[in-house]
Coordinates of C-alpha atoms in Angstrom, one line a residue:
T1 CA -36.9 33.6 -10.8
E2 CA -38.9 34.4 -13.7
A3 CA -42.4 35.6 -13.6
A4 CA -43.9 32.5 -15.3
N5 CA -41.0 30.0 -13.8
A6 CA -42.7 28.3 -10.6
A7 CA -46.4 28.7 -11.5
A8 CA -47.1 26.0 -14.1
A9 CA -44.1 25.5 -16.1
A10 CA -43.7 21.7 -15.1
A11 CA -47.8 21.4 -15.4
A12 CA -48.2 17.5 -15.3
A13 CA -50.4 15.8 -17.8
A14 CA -51.8 12.2 -17.9
A15 CA -53.9 10.6 -20.5
V16 CA -56.8 7.8 -19.6
P17 CA -56.2 5.0 -21.9
A18 CA -59.1 5.3 -24.7
A19 CA -59.7 5.1 -28.1
A20 CA -60.1 8.7 -30.1
S21 CA -58.9 10.6 -33.4
L22 CA -58.3 13.8 -33.4
Q23 CA -58.2 16.9 -36.2
G24 CA -55.8 19.3 -34.4
V25 CA -55.1 18.6 -30.4
L26 CA -58.3 18.8 -29.2
S27 CA -61.1 18.0 -32.2
L28 CA -62.3 14.3 -31.9
T29 CA -63.7 12.2 -34.4
A30 CA -67.8 11.5 -34.5
A31 CA -67.2 7.7 -33.6
A32 CA -64.9 8.8 -30.3
A33 CA -67.5 10.7 -29.5
A34 CA -70.2 8.7 -29.5
A35 CA -69.0 6.1 -28.0
A36 CA -67.9 8.4 -25.2
G37 CA -71.4 9.7 -24.5
V38 CA -72.8 12.3 -22.8
V39 CA -70.9 14.5 -20.7
E40 CA -73.0 15.6 -17.4
S41 CA -71.2 17.8 -14.6
G42 CA -71.9 19.9 -11.5
A43 CA -70.5 22.2 -9.3
F44 CA -70.1 23.7 -6.0
G45 CA -68.2 26.6 -4.4
A46 CA -68.1 27.4 -0.6
L47 CA -67.1 30.6 1.2
G48 CA -66.0 28.9 3.9
P49 CA -64.9 31.5 6.7
R50 CA -62.9 33.9 4.4
E51 CA -64.4 37.6 3.9
S52 CA -65.0 37.0 0.6
M53 CA -64.8 34.4 -1.9
E54 CA -61.4 34.0 -3.6
D55 CA -61.6 31.4 -5.7
R56 CA -63.1 30.2 -9.2
H57 CA -64.1 27.4 -11.3
V58 CA -65.1 26.9 -14.8
V59 CA -66.9 24.5 -16.9
V60 CA -66.9 24.4 -20.7
Q61 CA -69.1 22.2 -22.6
G62 CA -68.2 22.5 -26.4
L63 CA -64.9 23.8 -26.0
G64 CA -64.2 25.7 -29.6
G65 CA -67.5 25.1 -30.9
D66 CA -66.8 21.5 -30.6
A67 CA -69.2 20.0 -28.6
R68 CA -67.3 16.6 -28.0
V69 CA -64.8 18.5 -26.0
T70 CA -65.5 19.3 -22.6
L71 CA -63.1 21.7 -20.2
A72 CA -63.6 21.9 -16.2
A73 CA -61.0 23.8 -14.4
V74 CA -61.0 25.0 -10.5
F75 CA -58.8 28.0 -9.4
D76 CA -58.5 27.7 -5.5
G77 CA -57.4 31.9 -4.8
H78 CA -55.5 33.2 -2.2
R79 CA -54.3 36.4 -1.1
G80 CA -57.4 37.9 -2.8
H81 CA -59.6 36.6 -5.8
Q82 CA -58.0 38.6 -8.6
A83 CA -55.8 35.6 -10.0
A84 CA -58.7 33.2 -9.7
A85 CA -61.1 35.4 -11.8
Y86 CA -58.6 36.0 -14.5
A87 CA -57.5 32.5 -14.9
A88 CA -61.3 31.5 -15.2
A89 CA -61.8 34.2 -17.4
Q90 CA -58.4 33.6 -19.9
L91 CA -57.6 29.7 -19.2
P92 CA -60.1 28.3 -21.7
R93 CA -58.9 31.1 -24.5
N94 CA -55.6 29.9 -24.1
L95 CA -55.9 26.6 -24.2
L96 CA -57.5 27.3 -27.6
L97 CA -54.7 29.1 -28.5
A98 CA -52.1 26.9 -27.7
S99 CA -54.5 23.9 -28.9
V100 CA -53.6 25.4 -32.5
L101 CA -50.4 26.0 -32.3
E102 CA -49.4 22.7 -31.6
S103 CA -51.4 21.3 -34.5
S104 CA -50.2 23.6 -36.7
S105 CA -46.8 23.0 -35.9
G106 CA -47.0 19.1 -36.1
G107 CA -46.9 17.8 -33.2
T108 CA -48.9 14.4 -32.4
S109 CA -51.1 14.1 -29.4
S110 CA -51.7 11.7 -27.4
M111 CA -55.5 11.4 -28.0
Q112 CA -53.9 10.9 -31.9
Q113 CA -52.1 7.9 -30.8
G114 CA -54.7 6.9 -28.9
A115 CA -56.6 6.4 -32.5
A116 CA -54.3 3.3 -32.9
S117 CA -53.1 2.2 -29.3
D118 CA -55.1 2.0 -25.8
Q119 CA -52.5 2.7 -24.1
P120 CA -51.8 6.1 -22.4
A121 CA -48.8 8.3 -23.1
A122 CA -45.9 7.8 -21.2
D123 CA -44.8 11.3 -20.8
D124 CA -46.0 14.6 -21.1
S125 CA -44.3 15.3 -24.2
T126 CA -47.5 15.2 -26.5
G127 CA -49.4 17.9 -28.3
A128 CA -51.9 18.0 -25.9
A129 CA -50.3 17.7 -22.8
L130 CA -47.7 20.8 -24.0
A131 CA -51.5 22.7 -25.2
L132 CA -52.6 22.3 -21.3
K133 CA -48.8 23.6 -20.2
R134 CA -48.4 25.9 -22.3
S135 CA -51.9 28.0 -21.4
F136 CA -51.0 27.6 -18.5
L137 CA -47.8 29.6 -18.3
A138 CA -49.5 31.9 -21.1
T139 CA -52.1 33.0 -17.9
D140 CA -50.0 33.3 -15.9
A141 CA -47.4 35.9 -18.0
A142 CA -50.8 37.7 -19.4
F143 CA -51.7 38.2 -15.9
W144 CA -48.2 39.8 -14.8
Q145 CA -48.5 42.0 -17.6
E146 CA -52.1 43.2 -16.1
W147 CA -51.0 43.0 -12.7
Q148 CA -47.8 45.2 -13.8
A149 CA -50.1 47.4 -15.5
E150 CA -52.3 48.0 -12.2
M151 CA -49.5 48.8 -10.1
H152 CA -47.8 51.4 -12.4
A153 CA -51.5 52.9 -12.8
H154 CA -51.7 53.0 -9.0
A155 CA -48.0 54.4 -8.4
T156 CA -48.9 56.9 -10.8
A157 CA -52.0 58.2 -8.8
G158 CA -49.6 58.5 -6.2
Q159 CA -51.4 55.1 -4.1
Y160 CA -49.6 52.1 -2.4
N161 CA -51.0 49.1 -3.5
E162 CA -48.8 46.5 -2.9
R163 CA -50.8 43.2 -3.4
Y164 CA -50.1 39.8 -4.5
P165 CA -52.9 37.6 -5.5
G166 CA -52.2 34.0 -6.4
C167 CA -54.5 31.1 -7.0
T168 CA -53.9 27.1 -8.1
A169 CA -55.1 26.0 -10.9
L170 CA -56.7 22.5 -11.8
A171 CA -57.6 21.5 -15.4
A172 CA -59.2 18.7 -17.0
V173 CA -59.9 18.0 -20.6
L174 CA -62.4 15.6 -21.5
A175 CA -62.0 14.9 -25.6
G176 CA -64.4 12.1 -26.7
A177 CA -63.1 8.7 -24.4
Q178 CA -59.9 10.3 -23.4
L179 CA -58.9 12.6 -20.2
F180 CA -56.4 14.8 -19.8
V181 CA -55.6 16.6 -16.6
A182 CA -53.1 19.4 -15.7
N183 CA -51.8 20.7 -12.3
A184 CA -50.0 23.9 -10.5
G185 CA -50.6 24.0 -6.7
D186 CA -52.7 21.7 -4.3
G187 CA -55.6 20.7 -6.2
R188 CA -56.7 17.4 -6.5
A189 CA -58.3 15.3 -9.4
V190 CA -59.8 11.9 -8.7
L191 CA -61.0 9.7 -11.1
S192 CA -63.8 7.1 -9.9
R193 CA -63.1 3.8 -12.1
G194 CA -65.7 0.9 -10.8
G195 CA -65.7 2.6 -7.5
T196 CA -62.4 2.9 -7.1
A197 CA -60.6 6.1 -6.8
V198 CA -57.8 7.3 -9.1
P199 CA -55.6 10.2 -8.4
L200 CA -54.9 12.1 -11.5
S201 CA -52.9 15.0 -9.8
R202 CA -50.1 15.6 -7.7
Q203 CA -50.0 17.8 -5.0
H204 CA -47.6 21.0 -5.1
T205 CA -46.8 21.7 -1.6
A206 CA -43.4 22.6 0.4
D207 CA -44.1 19.6 2.3
L208 CA -42.6 17.7 -0.7
Q209 CA -39.0 17.2 0.1
D210 CA -38.6 17.6 -4.1
E211 CA -40.5 20.6 -4.3
R212 CA -38.6 22.5 -1.4
E213 CA -35.4 21.4 -3.5
R214 CA -37.0 23.1 -6.5
V215 CA -38.1 26.0 -5.2
V216 CA -34.5 26.6 -3.7
A217 CA -32.7 26.1 -6.8
A218 CA -34.8 28.6 -8.4
G219 CA -34.2 31.1 -5.7
G220 CA -36.7 30.7 -3.3
T221 CA -36.6 30.0 0.2
V222 CA -38.4 27.8 2.5
S223 CA -39.1 27.4 5.9
F224 CA -40.8 25.6 8.6
R225 CA -43.4 27.5 10.6
G226 CA -47.0 26.8 11.9
G227 CA -46.4 23.0 11.8
S228 CA -45.5 22.7 8.2
W229 CA -43.0 23.6 5.1
R230 CA -43.9 27.2 3.5
V231 CA -42.9 29.3 0.6
G232 CA -40.8 32.6 1.0
S233 CA -42.2 35.7 3.4
A234 CA -45.6 35.0 2.4
A235 CA -45.5 31.5 3.9
L236 CA -47.5 30.0 1.2
Q237 CA -47.4 26.4 1.7
V238 CA -48.2 25.3 -2.2
T239 CA -45.4 25.4 -4.1
R240 CA -46.5 26.3 -7.5
A241 CA -49.4 28.6 -8.5
L242 CA -50.4 31.4 -11.0
G243 CA -49.4 34.9 -9.6
D244 CA -47.7 35.4 -6.6
F245 CA -45.2 37.7 -8.2
D246 CA -43.6 38.3 -4.7
L247 CA -42.0 34.9 -4.7
K248 CA -41.4 35.2 -8.7
V249 CA -39.6 38.5 -9.6
P250 CA -36.3 39.5 -8.3
P251 CA -36.5 42.4 -5.2
Q252 CA -34.8 44.5 -7.4
Q253 CA -37.7 44.7 -10.0
H254 CA -40.4 45.0 -7.3
S255 CA -38.8 48.4 -6.3
Q256 CA -38.9 49.5 -10.0
Q257 CA -43.0 49.3 -10.1

Protein backbone atom coordinates (compact mmCIF):
# COMPACT_ATOMS: atom_id res chain seq x y z
CA THR A 1 0.00 0.00 0.00
CA GLU A 2 1.04 3.62 -0.34
CA ALA A 3 3.10 5.12 2.48
CA ALA A 4 0.33 7.29 3.85
CA ASN A 5 -2.61 5.05 3.03
CA ALA A 6 -3.33 3.16 6.24
CA ALA A 7 -1.91 5.73 8.66
CA ALA A 8 -4.63 8.32 8.78
CA ALA A 9 -6.52 8.30 5.51
CA ALA A 10 -9.79 7.92 7.38
CA ALA A 11 -8.94 9.87 10.54
CA ALA A 12 -12.38 10.40 12.01
CA ALA A 13 -13.49 13.88 13.03
CA ALA A 14 -16.41 14.68 15.30
CA ALA A 15 -17.95 17.96 16.43
CA VAL A 16 -19.62 18.75 19.75
CA PRO A 17 -22.68 21.03 19.32
CA ALA A 18 -21.98 24.69 20.02
CA ALA A 19 -22.40 28.10 18.43
CA ALA A 20 -19.25 29.67 17.00
CA SER A 21 -18.03 31.56 13.97
CA LEU A 22 -14.71 31.44 12.14
CA GLN A 23 -12.38 33.65 10.23
CA GLY A 24 -10.91 30.72 8.30
CA VAL A 25 -11.22 27.21 9.68
CA LEU A 26 -9.83 27.50 13.21
CA SER A 27 -10.29 31.15 14.19
CA LEU A 28 -13.23 32.16 16.39
CA THR A 29 -15.13 35.34 17.07
CA ALA A 30 -14.52 37.09 20.37
CA ALA A 31 -18.13 36.42 21.41
CA ALA A 32 -17.75 32.66 21.00
CA ALA A 33 -14.41 32.69 22.81
CA ALA A 34 -15.89 34.58 25.73
CA ALA A 35 -18.71 32.08 25.94
CA ALA A 36 -16.24 29.20 25.98
CA GLY A 37 -14.35 30.50 29.03
CA VAL A 38 -10.77 29.79 30.09
CA VAL A 39 -9.13 26.54 28.96
CA GLU A 40 -7.19 24.64 31.59
CA SER A 41 -5.12 21.58 30.74
CA GLY A 42 -2.88 18.99 32.32
CA ALA A 43 -0.70 16.18 31.02
CA PHE A 44 1.09 13.20 32.52
CA GLY A 45 3.31 10.55 30.98
CA ALA A 46 4.57 7.29 32.49
CA LEU A 47 7.41 5.11 31.19
CA GLY A 48 5.92 1.82 32.33
CA PRO A 49 7.96 -1.38 31.89
CA ARG A 50 9.84 -0.16 28.81
CA GLU A 51 13.52 0.77 28.82
CA SER A 52 12.87 4.17 27.23
CA MET A 53 9.92 6.50 26.76
CA GLU A 54 8.39 6.05 23.31
CA ASP A 55 5.31 8.25 23.77
CA ARG A 56 4.90 11.98 23.26
CA HIS A 57 2.17 14.52 23.83
CA VAL A 58 1.68 18.16 22.95
CA VAL A 59 -0.63 20.89 24.24
CA VAL A 60 -0.64 24.14 22.28
CA GLN A 61 -2.74 26.95 23.71
CA GLY A 62 -3.08 29.81 21.28
CA LEU A 63 -2.58 27.75 18.14
CA GLY A 64 -1.39 29.99 15.34
CA GLY A 65 -1.29 32.97 17.70
CA ASP A 66 -5.04 32.78 18.39
CA ALA A 67 -5.62 32.50 22.15
CA ARG A 68 -9.06 31.07 21.47
CA VAL A 69 -7.81 27.87 19.82
CA THR A 70 -6.18 24.99 21.73
CA LEU A 71 -4.67 21.78 20.36
CA ALA A 72 -4.04 18.72 22.51
CA ALA A 73 -2.56 15.57 21.00
CA VAL A 74 -1.16 12.25 22.21
CA PHE A 75 1.20 10.03 20.21
CA ASP A 76 1.68 6.47 21.50
CA GLY A 77 4.95 5.27 20.04
CA HIS A 78 5.97 1.73 19.27
CA ARG A 79 9.18 0.20 17.93
CA GLY A 80 11.00 3.33 19.01
CA HIS A 81 10.22 6.95 19.88
CA GLN A 82 11.09 8.52 16.53
CA ALA A 83 7.64 8.59 14.95
CA ALA A 84 5.98 9.96 18.09
CA ALA A 85 8.64 12.63 18.55
CA TYR A 86 8.37 13.69 14.92
CA ALA A 87 4.58 13.86 15.03
CA ALA A 88 4.57 15.90 18.23
CA ALA A 89 6.92 18.42 16.62
CA GLN A 90 5.26 18.62 13.20
CA LEU A 91 1.52 18.01 13.59
CA PRO A 92 0.73 21.50 15.01
CA ARG A 93 2.45 23.17 12.05
CA ASN A 94 0.81 20.84 9.55
CA LEU A 95 -2.59 21.50 11.09
CA LEU A 96 -2.12 25.23 10.66
CA LEU A 97 -1.07 24.80 7.03
CA ALA A 98 -4.01 22.50 6.33
CA SER A 99 -6.36 24.97 8.01
CA VAL A 100 -5.15 27.79 5.80
CA LEU A 101 -5.51 25.57 2.74
CA GLU A 102 -9.08 24.61 3.61
CA SER A 103 -9.98 28.24 4.28
CA SER A 104 -8.45 29.53 1.04
CA SER A 105 -10.11 26.77 -1.00
CA GLY A 106 -13.51 28.07 0.01
CA GLY A 107 -14.53 25.10 2.13
CA THR A 108 -17.16 25.75 4.77
CA SER A 109 -16.19 24.27 8.13
CA SER A 110 -18.65 22.78 10.55
CA MET A 111 -17.61 25.50 12.98
CA GLN A 112 -18.83 28.10 10.50
CA GLN A 113 -22.06 26.19 10.19
CA GLY A 114 -22.30 26.23 13.98
CA ALA A 115 -22.81 29.98 13.86
CA ALA A 116 -26.27 29.34 12.45
CA SER A 117 -27.02 25.98 14.09
CA ASP A 118 -26.50 24.19 17.37
CA GLN A 119 -26.38 20.80 15.63
CA PRO A 120 -23.07 18.99 15.00
CA ALA A 121 -21.82 18.13 11.55
CA ALA A 122 -23.21 14.85 10.20
CA ASP A 123 -20.00 13.75 8.47
CA ASP A 124 -16.29 14.53 8.11
CA SER A 125 -16.57 16.61 4.93
CA THR A 126 -16.35 19.97 6.70
CA GLY A 127 -13.33 22.26 6.55
CA ALA A 128 -12.11 21.70 10.10
CA ALA A 129 -12.43 17.93 9.78
CA LEU A 130 -10.58 17.95 6.47
CA ALA A 131 -7.84 20.10 7.99
CA LEU A 132 -7.32 17.53 10.73
CA LYS A 133 -7.33 14.70 8.21
CA ARG A 134 -4.85 16.51 5.96
CA SER A 135 -2.56 17.25 8.90
CA PHE A 136 -2.39 13.55 9.77
CA LEU A 137 -1.61 12.60 6.17
CA ALA A 138 0.94 15.40 5.77
CA THR A 139 2.75 14.41 8.97
CA ASP A 140 2.93 10.78 7.87
CA ALA A 141 4.14 11.72 4.38
CA ALA A 142 6.83 14.05 5.77
CA PHE A 143 8.01 11.41 8.23
CA TRP A 144 8.23 8.97 5.30
CA GLN A 145 10.60 11.35 3.51
CA GLU A 146 12.75 11.78 6.62
CA TRP A 147 12.83 8.03 7.23
CA GLN A 148 13.87 7.39 3.62
CA ALA A 149 16.70 9.93 3.89
CA GLU A 150 17.94 8.36 7.12
CA MET A 151 17.83 4.85 5.69
CA HIS A 152 19.76 6.05 2.62
CA ALA A 153 22.39 7.73 4.80
CA HIS A 154 22.92 4.52 6.78
CA ALA A 155 23.15 2.49 3.59
CA THR A 156 25.70 4.91 2.11
CA ALA A 157 27.80 4.60 5.26
CA GLY A 158 27.62 0.82 5.05
CA GLN A 159 25.51 0.60 8.18
CA TYR A 160 22.58 -1.76 8.51
CA ASN A 161 19.84 -0.05 10.47
CA GLU A 162 16.51 -1.60 9.62
CA ARG A 163 13.93 -0.08 11.94
CA TYR A 164 10.37 0.94 11.37
CA PRO A 165 9.09 3.16 14.19
CA GLY A 166 5.44 4.11 14.33
CA CYS A 167 2.93 5.79 16.59
CA THR A 168 -0.77 6.20 17.06
CA ALA A 169 -2.17 9.73 16.90
CA LEU A 170 -5.08 11.31 18.74
CA ALA A 171 -5.68 15.04 18.35
CA ALA A 172 -8.35 17.34 19.74
CA VAL A 173 -8.86 20.96 18.70
CA LEU A 174 -10.92 23.14 21.01
CA ALA A 175 -11.99 26.20 19.05
CA GLY A 176 -14.11 28.40 21.26
CA ALA A 177 -17.12 26.29 22.16
CA GLN A 178 -16.54 23.61 19.52
CA LEU A 179 -14.41 20.50 19.83
CA PHE A 180 -13.01 18.49 16.90
CA VAL A 181 -11.31 15.13 17.38
CA ALA A 182 -9.27 12.99 14.98
CA ASN A 183 -7.82 9.57 15.69
CA ALA A 184 -5.56 6.98 14.06
CA GLY A 185 -4.85 3.95 16.24
CA ASP A 186 -6.05 2.78 19.63
CA GLY A 187 -6.01 6.10 21.48
CA ARG A 188 -9.23 7.19 23.18
CA ALA A 189 -10.85 10.60 23.56
CA VAL A 190 -13.61 10.86 26.16
CA LEU A 191 -15.76 13.88 26.98
CA SER A 192 -17.26 14.28 30.45
CA ARG A 193 -20.66 15.86 30.04
CA GLY A 194 -22.52 16.31 33.32
CA GLY A 195 -20.56 13.44 34.82
CA THR A 196 -21.39 11.12 31.92
CA ALA A 197 -18.60 9.76 29.73
CA VAL A 198 -19.13 10.45 26.03
CA PRO A 199 -16.75 8.65 23.61
CA LEU A 200 -15.38 10.94 20.89
CA SER A 201 -13.14 8.48 19.05
CA ARG A 202 -13.07 4.91 17.80
CA GLN A 203 -10.12 2.63 18.45
CA HIS A 204 -8.58 1.09 15.33
CA THR A 205 -7.38 -2.43 16.14
CA ALA A 206 -7.26 -5.71 14.28
CA ASP A 207 -9.86 -7.13 16.67
CA LEU A 208 -12.46 -5.21 14.67
CA GLN A 209 -13.67 -7.13 11.65
CA ASP A 210 -14.10 -4.08 9.43
CA GLU A 211 -10.53 -2.99 10.21
CA ARG A 212 -9.16 -6.43 9.35
CA GLU A 213 -11.06 -6.37 6.08
CA ARG A 214 -9.72 -2.90 5.29
CA VAL A 215 -6.12 -3.99 5.92
CA VAL A 216 -6.49 -7.08 3.70
CA ALA A 217 -8.18 -5.04 0.96
CA ALA A 218 -5.19 -2.65 1.03
CA GLY A 219 -2.77 -5.53 0.47
CA GLY A 220 -1.81 -6.19 4.09
CA THR A 221 -2.07 -9.34 6.17
CA VAL A 222 -3.64 -10.14 9.54
CA SER A 223 -3.26 -13.19 11.76
CA PHE A 224 -4.51 -14.38 15.11
CA ARG A 225 -1.68 -14.79 17.60
CA GLY A 226 -1.12 -14.17 21.28
CA GLY A 227 -4.84 -14.13 21.94
CA SER A 228 -5.69 -11.31 19.55
CA TRP A 229 -5.65 -10.32 15.88
CA ARG A 230 -2.47 -8.63 14.68
CA VAL A 231 -1.17 -6.91 11.55
CA GLY A 232 1.69 -8.12 9.37
CA SER A 233 5.03 -9.57 10.36
CA ALA A 234 5.40 -6.85 12.99
CA ALA A 235 2.35 -8.29 14.79
CA LEU A 236 0.94 -4.88 15.68
CA GLN A 237 -2.50 -4.71 17.22
CA VAL A 238 -3.28 -1.28 15.79
CA THR A 239 -4.49 -1.06 12.19
CA ARG A 240 -3.83 2.66 11.68
CA ALA A 241 -0.74 4.59 12.68
CA LEU A 242 1.85 7.10 11.56
CA GLY A 243 5.09 5.50 10.40
CA ASP A 244 5.34 1.67 10.37
CA PHE A 245 6.45 1.85 6.75
CA ASP A 246 7.35 -1.83 6.54
CA LEU A 247 3.61 -2.48 6.73
CA LYS A 248 2.72 0.16 4.13
CA VAL A 249 5.45 0.03 1.48
CA PRO A 250 5.64 -2.85 -1.06
CA PRO A 251 8.58 -5.23 -0.34
CA GLN A 252 10.30 -4.40 -3.62
CA GLN A 253 10.69 -0.81 -2.45
CA HIS A 254 12.31 -1.96 0.80
CA SER A 255 15.05 -3.71 -1.15
CA GLN A 256 15.86 -0.41 -2.86
CA GLN A 257 16.46 1.48 0.39
